[in-house]
CSV table of C-alpha atoms in Angstrom, one decimal:
chain,number,residue,atom,x,y,z
A,115,PRO,CA,-25.4,-36.8,19.3
A,116,GLU,CA,-24.9,-39.5,16.4
A,117,PHE,CA,-25.9,-42.8,17.9
A,118,PRO,CA,-24.2,-46.2,16.7
A,119,GLY,CA,-26.9,-48.2,14.7
A,120,LEU,CA,-29.7,-45.4,14.4
A,121,VAL,CA,-30.0,-44.5,10.7
A,122,ALA,CA,-31.7,-40.9,10.0
A,123,ALA,CA,-34.0,-41.0,7.1
A,124,PHE,CA,-34.5,-38.0,5.1
A,125,LEU,CA,-32.7,-35.3,6.5
A,126,GLY,CA,-31.0,-33.5,4.0
A,127,LYS,CA,-30.8,-29.9,3.6
A,128,GLU,CA,-33.5,-30.4,1.0
A,129,ALA,CA,-36.1,-31.9,3.3
A,130,PRO,CA,-38.9,-29.2,3.4
A,131,ALA,CA,-40.1,-28.1,6.1
A,132,CYS,CA,-43.9,-28.0,4.4
A,133,CYS,CA,-43.3,-31.9,4.2
A,134,CYS,CA,-45.9,-32.4,7.4
A,135,GLN,CA,-48.9,-31.8,4.8
A,136,ASP,CA,-47.7,-33.9,2.3
A,137,GLU,CA,-49.8,-37.0,2.8
A,138,SER,CA,-47.9,-39.0,0.3
A,139,VAL,CA,-44.9,-38.9,2.8
A,140,SER,CA,-45.0,-41.9,5.7
A,141,PRO,CA,-46.5,-40.0,8.8
A,142,ALA,CA,-43.0,-41.1,10.6
A,143,VAL,CA,-41.2,-39.6,8.1
A,144,ARG,CA,-43.3,-36.6,7.9
A,145,ALA,CA,-42.9,-36.0,11.6
A,146,MET,CA,-39.3,-36.6,11.7
A,147,THR,CA,-38.8,-34.5,9.2
A,148,ALA,CA,-40.5,-31.3,9.4
A,149,ALA,CA,-39.3,-31.4,13.2
A,150,ARG,CA,-35.6,-31.3,11.9
A,151,ALA,CA,-36.2,-29.0,9.4
A,152,LEU,CA,-37.8,-26.8,12.1
A,153,ALA,CA,-34.7,-27.3,14.1
A,154,ARG,CA,-32.1,-26.9,11.7
A,155,GLY,CA,-29.6,-24.2,12.7
A,156,SER,CA,-31.6,-23.1,16.0
A,157,PRO,CA,-30.9,-24.1,19.7
A,158,LEU,CA,-33.8,-27.0,19.3
A,159,MET,CA,-31.7,-29.7,19.8
A,160,GLY,CA,-31.1,-28.5,23.3
A,161,PRO,CA,-28.4,-28.4,25.8
A,162,CYS,CA,-26.4,-31.8,26.1
A,163,LYS,CA,-28.2,-32.6,29.2
A,164,ALA,CA,-31.5,-32.7,27.4
A,165,CYS,CA,-30.5,-34.8,24.6
A,166,THR,CA,-31.4,-38.4,26.2
A,167,LEU,CA,-34.8,-37.0,26.8
A,168,ILE,CA,-35.0,-35.0,23.1
A,169,ASP,CA,-34.7,-38.6,21.7
A,170,LYS,CA,-36.5,-40.1,24.0
A,171,TYR,CA,-39.7,-38.1,23.5
A,172,SER,CA,-39.0,-38.1,19.8
A,173,PHE,CA,-39.0,-41.6,19.2
A,174,ILE,CA,-41.9,-41.5,21.2
A,175,ALA,CA,-43.3,-39.8,18.5
A,176,VAL,CA,-42.1,-41.8,15.6
A,177,ALA,CA,-42.5,-45.4,17.6
A,178,GLU,CA,-45.7,-44.9,19.2
A,179,ILE,CA,-47.9,-42.5,18.4
A,180,VAL,CA,-47.9,-42.3,14.5
A,181,PRO,CA,-47.6,-46.4,14.4
A,182,ALA,CA,-51.2,-46.1,16.3
A,183,LEU,CA,-52.4,-43.5,13.9
A,184,GLU,CA,-51.7,-45.4,11.0
A,185,ALA,CA,-53.9,-48.3,12.4
A,186,ILE,CA,-56.9,-45.9,13.1
A,187,PHE,CA,-57.0,-43.3,10.0
A,188,PRO,CA,-56.7,-45.7,7.0
A,189,ALA,CA,-59.4,-48.8,8.7
A,190,VAL,CA,-61.6,-45.5,9.6
A,191,GLU,CA,-61.3,-44.0,6.1
A,192,GLY,CA,-62.0,-47.4,4.1
A,193,LYS,CA,-58.5,-47.8,3.0
A,194,THR,CA,-57.8,-50.9,4.8
A,195,ALA,CA,-59.8,-53.1,6.4
A,196,PHE,CA,-61.8,-52.2,9.7
A,197,ILE,CA,-61.1,-54.6,12.5
A,198,LYS,CA,-62.5,-52.7,15.6
A,199,PRO,CA,-60.4,-54.2,18.5
A,200,ALA,CA,-57.0,-53.4,16.8
A,201,VAL,CA,-58.9,-49.9,15.8
A,202,VAL,CA,-60.0,-49.2,19.7
A,203,ALA,CA,-56.6,-50.7,20.7
A,204,ALA,CA,-55.0,-48.3,18.8
A,205,ALA,CA,-56.9,-45.5,20.1
A,206,GLU,CA,-56.3,-46.6,24.0
A,207,ASP,CA,-52.6,-46.8,23.0
A,208,VAL,CA,-52.9,-42.8,22.0
A,209,LYS,CA,-54.6,-42.5,25.2
A,210,ARG,CA,-52.2,-44.3,27.3
A,211,ILE,CA,-49.6,-42.6,25.7
A,212,CYS,CA,-51.1,-38.8,26.3
A,213,LYS,CA,-51.2,-39.9,29.9
A,214,GLY,CA,-47.9,-40.3,29.8
A,215,LEU,CA,-46.9,-37.0,28.5
A,216,ASP,CA,-49.5,-35.3,30.7
A,217,ALA,CA,-48.5,-36.2,33.9
A,218,HIS,CA,-44.7,-35.4,32.4
A,219,LEU,CA,-46.2,-31.9,31.4
A,220,ALA,CA,-47.6,-31.0,34.8
A,221,THR,CA,-44.7,-29.9,35.8
A,222,ARG,CA,-42.7,-28.2,33.2
A,223,THR,CA,-43.8,-26.2,30.3
A,224,PHE,CA,-41.9,-28.0,27.5
A,225,LEU,CA,-40.6,-31.5,27.6
A,226,ALA,CA,-37.1,-31.9,27.5
A,227,SER,CA,-35.5,-28.3,28.4
A,228,GLU,CA,-36.9,-25.0,29.5
A,229,ARG,CA,-37.1,-24.1,26.2
A,230,ILE,CA,-38.9,-25.4,22.7
A,231,THR,CA,-36.5,-28.5,21.6
A,232,PHE,CA,-36.9,-31.0,19.0
A,233,ALA,CA,-38.8,-33.2,21.4
A,234,ASP,CA,-41.6,-31.2,21.6
A,235,LEU,CA,-41.9,-30.5,18.0
A,236,ALA,CA,-41.8,-34.2,17.1
A,237,ILE,CA,-44.6,-34.6,19.7
A,238,TYR,CA,-46.8,-31.6,18.3
A,239,ILE,CA,-46.6,-32.9,14.4
A,240,ALA,CA,-47.4,-36.1,15.8
A,241,LEU,CA,-50.1,-35.3,17.8
A,242,ARG,CA,-51.9,-33.2,14.9
A,243,ASP,CA,-54.2,-35.1,13.9
A,244,VAL,CA,-54.9,-36.4,17.3
A,245,PHE,CA,-56.0,-33.3,18.3
A,246,GLY,CA,-57.1,-32.2,14.9
A,247,LYS,CA,-58.9,-35.3,13.6
A,248,LEU,CA,-59.3,-38.0,16.2
A,249,PHE,CA,-60.3,-36.6,19.7
A,250,GLY,CA,-62.4,-33.5,20.7
A,251,ALA,CA,-62.4,-31.2,23.7
A,252,ALA,CA,-64.0,-33.7,26.1
A,253,PHE,CA,-60.8,-35.6,25.4
A,254,ARG,CA,-58.5,-32.6,25.4
A,255,ALA,CA,-60.2,-31.8,28.9
A,256,GLU,CA,-58.5,-34.9,30.6
A,257,PHE,CA,-55.3,-33.8,29.7
A,258,PRO,CA,-54.6,-30.2,30.3
A,259,HIS,CA,-51.3,-30.1,30.6
A,260,LEU,CA,-50.3,-31.9,27.4
A,261,THR,CA,-53.6,-29.8,25.6
A,262,ARG,CA,-51.6,-26.2,26.9
A,263,HIS,CA,-48.6,-27.5,25.3
A,264,PHE,CA,-49.4,-28.7,22.3
A,265,VAL,CA,-51.3,-25.0,22.0
A,266,THR,CA,-47.9,-23.3,22.7
A,267,ILE,CA,-46.1,-25.1,20.1
A,268,ALA,CA,-48.9,-24.6,17.5
A,269,ASN,CA,-48.8,-21.0,18.2
A,270,GLN,CA,-45.2,-20.4,17.5
A,271,ASP,CA,-44.9,-18.7,14.3
A,272,GLU,CA,-42.4,-21.0,12.9
A,273,THR,CA,-44.8,-23.7,13.7
A,274,ILE,CA,-47.8,-21.9,11.6
A,275,ASN,CA,-45.0,-20.7,8.8
A,276,ALA,CA,-43.8,-24.8,8.6
A,277,CYS,CA,-47.1,-26.8,9.0
A,278,GLY,CA,-50.1,-24.2,8.6
A,279,GLU,CA,-52.5,-23.5,11.1
A,280,VAL,CA,-54.1,-26.7,13.1
A,281,VAL,CA,-57.8,-26.6,13.8
A,282,LEU,CA,-59.1,-28.6,16.9
A,283,ALA,CA,-61.6,-31.1,16.7
A,284,GLU,CA,-64.6,-30.3,18.3
A,285,LYS,CA,-65.6,-33.7,18.9
A,286,ASP,CA,-64.2,-37.2,18.7
A,287,LEU,CA,-64.2,-39.1,15.2
A,288,ALA,CA,-66.1,-42.2,15.2
A,289,LEU,CA,-64.1,-45.4,15.2
A,290,ALA,CA,-66.5,-47.3,12.8
A,291,PRO,CA,-66.1,-48.4,9.2
A,292,PRO,CA,-66.7,-46.2,6.8
A,293,LYS,CA,-70.4,-45.9,5.5
A,294,LYS,CA,-70.6,-47.9,2.0
A,295,GLN,CA,-71.5,-45.7,-0.7
A,296,LYS,CA,-74.6,-47.0,-3.1
A,297,VAL,CA,-73.2,-48.1,-6.4
A,298,HIS,CA,-75.3,-46.9,-9.3
A,299,ALA,CA,-75.9,-49.8,-12.0
A,300,ALA,CA,-75.5,-48.7,-15.6
A,301,PRO,CA,-79.0,-48.0,-17.3
A,302,LEU,CA,-79.8,-50.8,-19.4
A,303,ARG,CA,-80.1,-49.9,-22.9
């Protein structure tokens, strides 16, 4: 369904399914574009009674998870200033969101319906970097239902074809500024 006031960005027929791998595109756009590309022409938009939940979880992916990751990765990679309280707060936001998702998934396999929907794909794509780069095995052990959901979506043929395989991180990413590289001075002549 269409909602007044909400603008869908980059959702044309030409939107590539592999957009989720293009690092030059905003993570929010990658998440929504890839998930919608996977959903196009299929029942992934779910039954009408699930539309509200599909939208809810899709927007959690874009409005909560992705902004938190955008506060963490550029700082840790040295692309922006590393402000430790902001980075730690963003990591805590991700954990809080994961806790809520895990609680919801404790009694169901998928987020909004009895089948995979767009919501599942949006959350999966938003969490790829959480499971693949940010947090390791200990984190996943805290959220068994969310981990089960993530792995279930990750192992679907359509997901693998569109986004590639994801390798789960073994240990947590250090939330610290990157080590400065030594700058070698030009030899004097």
